[in-house]
mmCIF file of C-alpha atoms in Angstrom:
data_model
loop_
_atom_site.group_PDB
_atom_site.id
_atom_site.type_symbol
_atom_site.label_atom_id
_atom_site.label_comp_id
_atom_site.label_asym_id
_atom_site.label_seq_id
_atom_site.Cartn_x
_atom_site.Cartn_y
_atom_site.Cartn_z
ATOM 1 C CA UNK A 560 82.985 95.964 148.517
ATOM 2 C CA UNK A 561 86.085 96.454 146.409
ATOM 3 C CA UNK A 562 88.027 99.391 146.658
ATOM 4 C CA UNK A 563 88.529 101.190 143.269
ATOM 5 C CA UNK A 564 91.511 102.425 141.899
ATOM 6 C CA UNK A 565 93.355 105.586 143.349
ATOM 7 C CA UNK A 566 95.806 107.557 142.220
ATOM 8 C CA UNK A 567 96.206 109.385 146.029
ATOM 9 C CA UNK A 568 97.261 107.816 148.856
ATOM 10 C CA UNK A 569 96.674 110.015 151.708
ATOM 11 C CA UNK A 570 98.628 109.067 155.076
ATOM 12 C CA UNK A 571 98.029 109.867 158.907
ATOM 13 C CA UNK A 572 100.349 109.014 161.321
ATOM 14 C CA UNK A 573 99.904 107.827 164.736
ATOM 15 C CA UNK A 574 100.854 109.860 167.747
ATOM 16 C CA UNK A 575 104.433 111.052 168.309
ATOM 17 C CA UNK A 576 106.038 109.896 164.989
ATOM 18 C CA UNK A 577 105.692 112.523 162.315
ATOM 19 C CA UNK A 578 104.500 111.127 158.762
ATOM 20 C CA UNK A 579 108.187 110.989 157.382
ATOM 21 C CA UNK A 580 109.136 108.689 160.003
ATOM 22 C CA UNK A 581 107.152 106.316 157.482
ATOM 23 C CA UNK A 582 109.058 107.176 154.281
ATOM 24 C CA UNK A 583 110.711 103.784 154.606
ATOM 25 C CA UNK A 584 107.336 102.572 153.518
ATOM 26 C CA UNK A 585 106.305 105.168 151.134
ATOM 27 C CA UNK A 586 109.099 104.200 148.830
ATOM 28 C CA UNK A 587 107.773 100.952 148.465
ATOM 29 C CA UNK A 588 104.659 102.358 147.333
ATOM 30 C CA UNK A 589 104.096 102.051 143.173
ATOM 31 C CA UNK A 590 105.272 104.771 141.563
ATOM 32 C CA UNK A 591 101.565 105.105 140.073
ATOM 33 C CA UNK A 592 100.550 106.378 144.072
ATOM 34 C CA UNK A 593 101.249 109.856 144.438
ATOM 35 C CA UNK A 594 101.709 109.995 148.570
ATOM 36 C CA UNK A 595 100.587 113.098 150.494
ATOM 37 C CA UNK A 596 100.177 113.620 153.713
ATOM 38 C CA UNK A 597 100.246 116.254 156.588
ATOM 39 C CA UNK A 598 103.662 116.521 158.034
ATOM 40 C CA UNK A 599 102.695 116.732 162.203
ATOM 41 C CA UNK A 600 98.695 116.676 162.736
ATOM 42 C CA UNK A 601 97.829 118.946 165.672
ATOM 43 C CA UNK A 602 101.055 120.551 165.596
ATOM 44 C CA UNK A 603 99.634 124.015 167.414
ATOM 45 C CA UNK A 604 97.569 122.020 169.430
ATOM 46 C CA UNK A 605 98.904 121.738 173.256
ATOM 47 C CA UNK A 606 95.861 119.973 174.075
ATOM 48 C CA UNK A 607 92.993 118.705 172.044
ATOM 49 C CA UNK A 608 89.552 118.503 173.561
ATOM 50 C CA UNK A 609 88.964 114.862 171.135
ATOM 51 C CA UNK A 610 90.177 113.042 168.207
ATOM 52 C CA UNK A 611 88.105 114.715 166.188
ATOM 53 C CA UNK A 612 90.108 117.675 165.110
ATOM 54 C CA UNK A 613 92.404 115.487 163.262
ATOM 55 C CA UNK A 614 89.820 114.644 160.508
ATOM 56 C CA UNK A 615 89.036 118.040 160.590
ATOM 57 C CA UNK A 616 92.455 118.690 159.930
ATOM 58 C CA UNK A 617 92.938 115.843 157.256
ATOM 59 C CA UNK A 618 89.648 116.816 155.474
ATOM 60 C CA UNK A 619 90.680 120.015 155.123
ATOM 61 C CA UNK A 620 94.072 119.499 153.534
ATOM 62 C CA UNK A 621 92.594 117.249 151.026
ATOM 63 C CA UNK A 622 89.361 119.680 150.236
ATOM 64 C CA UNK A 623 92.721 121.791 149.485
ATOM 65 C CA UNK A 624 94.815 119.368 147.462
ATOM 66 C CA UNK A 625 93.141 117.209 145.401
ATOM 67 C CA UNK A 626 90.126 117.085 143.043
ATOM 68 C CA UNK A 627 89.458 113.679 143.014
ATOM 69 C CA UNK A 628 88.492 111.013 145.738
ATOM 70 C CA UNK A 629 92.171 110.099 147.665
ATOM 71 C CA UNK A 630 92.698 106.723 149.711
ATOM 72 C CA UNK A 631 92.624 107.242 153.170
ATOM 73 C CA UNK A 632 95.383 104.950 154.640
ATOM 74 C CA UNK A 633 95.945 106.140 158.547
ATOM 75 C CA UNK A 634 98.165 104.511 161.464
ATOM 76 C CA UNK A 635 96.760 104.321 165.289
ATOM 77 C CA UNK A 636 96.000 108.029 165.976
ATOM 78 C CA UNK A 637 95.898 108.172 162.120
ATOM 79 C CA UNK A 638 93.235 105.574 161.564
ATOM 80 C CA UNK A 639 91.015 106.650 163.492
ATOM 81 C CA UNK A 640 91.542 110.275 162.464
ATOM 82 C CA UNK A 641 90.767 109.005 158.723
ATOM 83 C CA UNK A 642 87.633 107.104 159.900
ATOM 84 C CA UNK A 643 86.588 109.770 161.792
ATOM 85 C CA UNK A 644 87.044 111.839 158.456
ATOM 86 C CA UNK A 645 85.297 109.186 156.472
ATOM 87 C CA UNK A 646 82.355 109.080 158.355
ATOM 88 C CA UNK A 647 81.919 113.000 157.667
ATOM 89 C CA UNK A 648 83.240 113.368 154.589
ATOM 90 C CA UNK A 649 82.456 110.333 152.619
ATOM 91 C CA UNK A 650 82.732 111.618 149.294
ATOM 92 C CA UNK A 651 86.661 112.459 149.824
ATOM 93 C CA UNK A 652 87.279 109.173 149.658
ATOM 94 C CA UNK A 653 87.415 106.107 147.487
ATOM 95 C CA UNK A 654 88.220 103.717 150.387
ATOM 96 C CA UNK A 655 89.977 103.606 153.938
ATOM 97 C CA UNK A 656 92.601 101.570 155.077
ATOM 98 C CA UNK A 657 92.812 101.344 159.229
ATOM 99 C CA UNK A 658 96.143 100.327 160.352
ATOM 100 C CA UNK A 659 95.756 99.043 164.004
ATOM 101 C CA UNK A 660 93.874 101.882 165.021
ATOM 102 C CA UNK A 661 92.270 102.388 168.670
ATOM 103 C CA UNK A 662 88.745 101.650 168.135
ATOM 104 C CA UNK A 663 87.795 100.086 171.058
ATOM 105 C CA UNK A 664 84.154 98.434 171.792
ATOM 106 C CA UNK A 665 81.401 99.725 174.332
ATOM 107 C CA UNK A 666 83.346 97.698 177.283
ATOM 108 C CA UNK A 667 86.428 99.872 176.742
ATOM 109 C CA UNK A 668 84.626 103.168 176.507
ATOM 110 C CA UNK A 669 83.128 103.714 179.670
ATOM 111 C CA UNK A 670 86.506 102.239 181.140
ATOM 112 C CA UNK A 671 88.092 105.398 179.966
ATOM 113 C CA UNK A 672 85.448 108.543 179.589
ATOM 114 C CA UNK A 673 84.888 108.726 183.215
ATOM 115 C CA UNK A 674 88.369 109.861 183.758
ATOM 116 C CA UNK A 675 87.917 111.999 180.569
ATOM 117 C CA UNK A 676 85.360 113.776 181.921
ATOM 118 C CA UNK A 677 87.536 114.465 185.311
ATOM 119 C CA UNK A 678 90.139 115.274 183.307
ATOM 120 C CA UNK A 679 92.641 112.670 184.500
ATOM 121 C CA UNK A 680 92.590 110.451 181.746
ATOM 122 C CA UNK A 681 96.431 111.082 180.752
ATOM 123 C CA UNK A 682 97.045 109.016 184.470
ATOM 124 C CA UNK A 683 95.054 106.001 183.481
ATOM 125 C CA UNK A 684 95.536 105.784 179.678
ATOM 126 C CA UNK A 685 98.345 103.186 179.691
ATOM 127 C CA UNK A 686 100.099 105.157 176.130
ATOM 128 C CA UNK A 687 99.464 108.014 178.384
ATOM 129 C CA UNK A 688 101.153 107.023 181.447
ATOM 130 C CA UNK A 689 104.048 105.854 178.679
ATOM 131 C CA UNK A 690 104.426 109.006 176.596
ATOM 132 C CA UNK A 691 105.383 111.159 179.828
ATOM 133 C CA UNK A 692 107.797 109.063 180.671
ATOM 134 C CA UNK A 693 109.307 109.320 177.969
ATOM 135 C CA UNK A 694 113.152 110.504 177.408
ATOM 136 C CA UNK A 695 112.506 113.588 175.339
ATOM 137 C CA UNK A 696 116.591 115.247 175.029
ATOM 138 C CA UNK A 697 119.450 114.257 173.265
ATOM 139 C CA UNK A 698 122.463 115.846 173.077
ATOM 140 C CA UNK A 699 122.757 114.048 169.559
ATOM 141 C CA UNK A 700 120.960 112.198 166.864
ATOM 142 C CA UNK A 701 123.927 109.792 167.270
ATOM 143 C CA UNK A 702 123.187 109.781 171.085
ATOM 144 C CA UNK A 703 119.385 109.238 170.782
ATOM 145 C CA UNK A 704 119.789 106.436 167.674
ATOM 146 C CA UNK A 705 121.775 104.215 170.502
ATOM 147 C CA UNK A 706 119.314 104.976 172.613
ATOM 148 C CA UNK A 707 115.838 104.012 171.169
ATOM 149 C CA UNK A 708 117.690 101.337 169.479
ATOM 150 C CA UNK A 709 118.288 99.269 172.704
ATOM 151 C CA UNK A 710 114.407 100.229 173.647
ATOM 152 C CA UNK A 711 112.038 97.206 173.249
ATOM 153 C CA UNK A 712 109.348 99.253 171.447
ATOM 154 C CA UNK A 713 112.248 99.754 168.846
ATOM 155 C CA UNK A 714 113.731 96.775 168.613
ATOM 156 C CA UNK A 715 111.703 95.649 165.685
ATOM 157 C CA UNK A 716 112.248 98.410 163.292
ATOM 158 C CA UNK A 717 113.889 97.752 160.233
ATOM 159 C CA UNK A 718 117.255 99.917 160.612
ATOM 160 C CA UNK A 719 115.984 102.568 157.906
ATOM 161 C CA UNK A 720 112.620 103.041 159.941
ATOM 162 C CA UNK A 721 115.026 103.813 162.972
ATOM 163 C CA UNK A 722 117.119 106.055 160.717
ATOM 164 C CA UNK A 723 113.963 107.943 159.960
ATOM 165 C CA UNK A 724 112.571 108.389 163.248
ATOM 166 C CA UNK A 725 115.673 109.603 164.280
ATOM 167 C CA UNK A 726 115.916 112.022 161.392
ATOM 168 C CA UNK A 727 111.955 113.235 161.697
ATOM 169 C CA UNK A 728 110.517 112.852 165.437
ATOM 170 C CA UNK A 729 113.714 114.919 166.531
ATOM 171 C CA UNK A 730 114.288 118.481 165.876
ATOM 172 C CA UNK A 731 117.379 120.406 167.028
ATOM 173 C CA UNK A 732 117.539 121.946 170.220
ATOM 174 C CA UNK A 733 120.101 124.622 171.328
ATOM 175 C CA UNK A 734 122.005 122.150 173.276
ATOM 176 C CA UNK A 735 120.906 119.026 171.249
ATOM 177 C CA UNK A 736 117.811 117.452 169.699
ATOM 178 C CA UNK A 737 114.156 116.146 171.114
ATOM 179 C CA UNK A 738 111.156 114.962 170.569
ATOM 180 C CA UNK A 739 109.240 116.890 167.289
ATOM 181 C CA UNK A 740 106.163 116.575 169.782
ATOM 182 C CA UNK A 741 107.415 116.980 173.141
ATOM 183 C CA UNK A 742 105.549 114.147 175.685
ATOM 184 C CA UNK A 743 103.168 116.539 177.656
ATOM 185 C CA UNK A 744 100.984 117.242 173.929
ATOM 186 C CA UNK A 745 101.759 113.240 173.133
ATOM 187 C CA UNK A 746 100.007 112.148 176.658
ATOM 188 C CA UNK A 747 97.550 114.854 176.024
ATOM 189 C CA UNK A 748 96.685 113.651 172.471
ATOM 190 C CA UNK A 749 96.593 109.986 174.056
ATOM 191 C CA UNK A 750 94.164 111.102 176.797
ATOM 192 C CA UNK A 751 91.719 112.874 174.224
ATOM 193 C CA UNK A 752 91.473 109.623 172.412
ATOM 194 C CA UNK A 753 87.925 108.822 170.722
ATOM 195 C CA UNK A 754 85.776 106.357 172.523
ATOM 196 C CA UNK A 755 82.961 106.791 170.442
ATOM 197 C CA UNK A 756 82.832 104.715 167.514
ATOM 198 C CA UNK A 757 78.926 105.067 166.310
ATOM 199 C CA UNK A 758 77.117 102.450 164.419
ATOM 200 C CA UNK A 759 76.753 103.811 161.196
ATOM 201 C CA UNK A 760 77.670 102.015 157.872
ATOM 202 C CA UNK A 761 80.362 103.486 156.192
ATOM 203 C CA UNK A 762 79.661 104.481 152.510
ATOM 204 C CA UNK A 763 83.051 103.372 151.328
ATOM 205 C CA UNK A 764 84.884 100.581 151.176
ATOM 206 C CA UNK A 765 86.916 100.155 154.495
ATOM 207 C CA UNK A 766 89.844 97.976 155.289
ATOM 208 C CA UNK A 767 91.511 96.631 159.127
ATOM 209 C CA UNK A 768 94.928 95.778 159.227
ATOM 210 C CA UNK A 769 95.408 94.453 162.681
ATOM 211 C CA UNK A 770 99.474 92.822 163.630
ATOM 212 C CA UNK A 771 100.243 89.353 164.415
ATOM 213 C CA UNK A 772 101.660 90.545 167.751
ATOM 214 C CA UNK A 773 100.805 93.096 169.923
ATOM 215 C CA UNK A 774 97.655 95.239 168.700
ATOM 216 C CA UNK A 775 96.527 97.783 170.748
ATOM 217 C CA UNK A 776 92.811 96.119 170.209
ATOM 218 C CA UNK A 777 92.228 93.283 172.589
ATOM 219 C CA UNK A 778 92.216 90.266 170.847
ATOM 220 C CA UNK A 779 88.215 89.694 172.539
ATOM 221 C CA UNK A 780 87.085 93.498 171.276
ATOM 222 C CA UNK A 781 87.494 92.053 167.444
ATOM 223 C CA UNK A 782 84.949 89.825 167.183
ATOM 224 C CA UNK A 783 82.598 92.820 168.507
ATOM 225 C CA UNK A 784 83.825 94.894 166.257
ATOM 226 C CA UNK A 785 83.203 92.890 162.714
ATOM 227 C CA UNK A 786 79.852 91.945 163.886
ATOM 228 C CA UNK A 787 79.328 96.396 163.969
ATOM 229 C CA UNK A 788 81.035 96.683 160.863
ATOM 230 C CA UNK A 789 80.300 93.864 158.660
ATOM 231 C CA UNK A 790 81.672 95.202 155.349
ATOM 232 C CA UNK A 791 85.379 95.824 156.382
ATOM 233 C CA UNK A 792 87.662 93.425 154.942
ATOM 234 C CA UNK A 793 89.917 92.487 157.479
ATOM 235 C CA UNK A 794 93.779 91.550 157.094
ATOM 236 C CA UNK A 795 96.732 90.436 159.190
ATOM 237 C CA UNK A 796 100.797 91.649 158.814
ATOM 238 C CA UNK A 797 103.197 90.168 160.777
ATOM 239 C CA UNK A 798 104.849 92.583 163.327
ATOM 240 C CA UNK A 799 103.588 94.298 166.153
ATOM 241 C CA UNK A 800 101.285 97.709 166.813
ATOM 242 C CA UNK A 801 104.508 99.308 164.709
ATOM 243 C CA UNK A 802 104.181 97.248 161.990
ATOM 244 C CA UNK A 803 104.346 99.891 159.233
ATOM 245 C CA UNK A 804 107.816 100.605 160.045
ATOM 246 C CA UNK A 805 108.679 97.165 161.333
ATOM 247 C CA UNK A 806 107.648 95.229 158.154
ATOM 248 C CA UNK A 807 107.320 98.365 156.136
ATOM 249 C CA UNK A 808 107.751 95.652 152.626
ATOM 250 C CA UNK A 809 104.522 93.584 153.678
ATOM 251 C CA UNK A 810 102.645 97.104 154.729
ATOM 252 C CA UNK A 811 103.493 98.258 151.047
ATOM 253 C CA UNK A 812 102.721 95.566 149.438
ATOM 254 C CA UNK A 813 99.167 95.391 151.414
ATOM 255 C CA UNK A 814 98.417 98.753 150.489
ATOM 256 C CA UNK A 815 99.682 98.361 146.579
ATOM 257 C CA UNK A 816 97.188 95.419 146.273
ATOM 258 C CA UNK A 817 94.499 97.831 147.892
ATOM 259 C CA UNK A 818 95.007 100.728 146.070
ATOM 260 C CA UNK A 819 95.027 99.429 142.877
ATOM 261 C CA UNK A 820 93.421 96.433 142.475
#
C-alpha cells in the first residue's frame, strides 16, 4: 500500500528527549513538509496509567491543527503513541511511519504486565531501571555537553543532535540546568509502556524503520510481528535505537521518499 502524498509531517518523540532535540533532522526535511509536532507529550503527567494518553494527546492536537490527513512519523514512545492514534483515529492520517518503536510480541507482554499490575514495573523495565539512574543536574549546559558526550548512549550522535539535546532536554534551574523531564516521570512513562498491540489491520498505509544496531525489538520478536501485520513495509537505517539523531541525513531522506512519493 503506497503512502500518498502529505503536506504534514506530524512528529512524536520518544521518552525523555523533547521533539526539538530532533530539529537536526527536521531541517533535512523538504521544504514542501510543513513539520509540527507537540513540544513535551505528557508534560503534566507525573504518572500515566498507559501509553495510551499520548495518542490521545497527539489526536487531539491535530483534530486542532490541521484540516487535512497529516503523516504520522513517531520515535520509540512516539511510535507507538502514533500507532496507538492510528488505530483510533484512522482518518487523521494518510500513513504512519514507526521508528523503532516498542511493540513487543505476546512472549514479551506477559513478561512485563504482571509487574504492571503490582505496580513495580519501573524495577524490572530495563529503560526503567536506566532512566532513574540517570544524572539529572548540571551546573551548566557546558558542564552537561562534556558529560553526555563521553556517555556511550551518546556517543553516536552527530555533534548538532548533541547540541540540541543539550539545548532542549535541559531547562534552567536556579543553580544550573536538568533534565526537561526529570527521571522519576521518565521511569514512570517507561513502566506504563503498552503491551498490547491487538490484531487489527490498520486502514492506512504503515511503515517500520527498525536500526542496524541495537533495536529495542529483539531481533526473534520481528518475524512475529510481520506475520501480524503483513502490510507494513519494513526498512532498515544504519545506527542504533537513536538513529534519528545519530544518522539524522539517512532518517530524512527515508522519510522524504515516504512522504512524498
Amino acid at each position: 500500500m503506497k503512502t500518498p502524498p502529505a503536506r504534514t509531517l506530524f512528529f512524536a518523540h520518544a521518552n525523555g528527549f523533547p521533539a526539538r532535540c530532533y530539529e537536526p533532522m527536521f531541517h533535512l526535511l523538504d521544504p514542501a513538509l510543513q513539520v509540527d509536532f507537540i513540544p513535551v507529550m505528557g508534560d503534566a503527567l507525573a504518572r500515566p496509567k498507559n501509553w495510551q494518553v499520548f495518542a490521545d494527546e497527539a489526536i487531539e492536537a491535530i483534530e486542532a491543527r490541521h484540516s487535512q490527513p497529516v503523516l504520522g512519523v513517531g520515535h520509540s514512545l512516539g511510535g507507538v503513541a502514533i500507532f496507538l492514534a492510528t488505530r483510533k483515529r484512522p482518518d487523521l492520517f494518510s500513513g504512519v511511519v514507526m521508528l523503532d518503536p516498542p511493540l513487543f510480541s505476546w512472549t514479551r507482554r506477559w513478561l512485563v504486565v504482571p509487574f504492571q499490575l503490582a505496580g513495580l514495573a519501573d524495577r524490572v523495565v530495563p529503560p526503567a531501571i536506566k532512566a532513574l539512574r540517570r544524572k539529572e543536574h548540571f551546573a551548566s549546559r557546558e558542564e552537561a555537553r562534556k558529560y553526555f558526550a563521553g556517555k556511550t548512549f551518546f556517543k553516536q550522535f552527530t555533534p548538532q543532535a548533541l547540541d540540541a539535546y543539550v539545548e532542549h532536554g535541559l531547562v534552567n534551574s536556579p543553580d544550573g540546568v536538568v533534565l526537561r523531564v526529570p527521571k522519576l516521570q521518565e521511569a514512570a512513562i517507561f513502566a506504563a509502556m503498552t503491551t498490547r498491540i491487538g490484531t487489527t489491520r490498520m486502514t492506512v498505509p504503515a511503515h517500520y524503520v527498525i536500526p542496524e544496531g541495537h533495536s529495542v525489538l529483539p531481533p526473534g520478536h520481528v518475524p512475529e510481528l510481520k506475520k501480524k501485520f503483513a502490510s507494513w513495509q519494513w526498512h532498515q537505517l544504519p545506527g542504533n535505537h537513536m538513529f534519528p539523531l545519530e544518522f539524522p541525513q539517512e532518517t530524512a531522506a527515508l522519510l522524504n521518499r515516504i512522504a512524498l512519493g
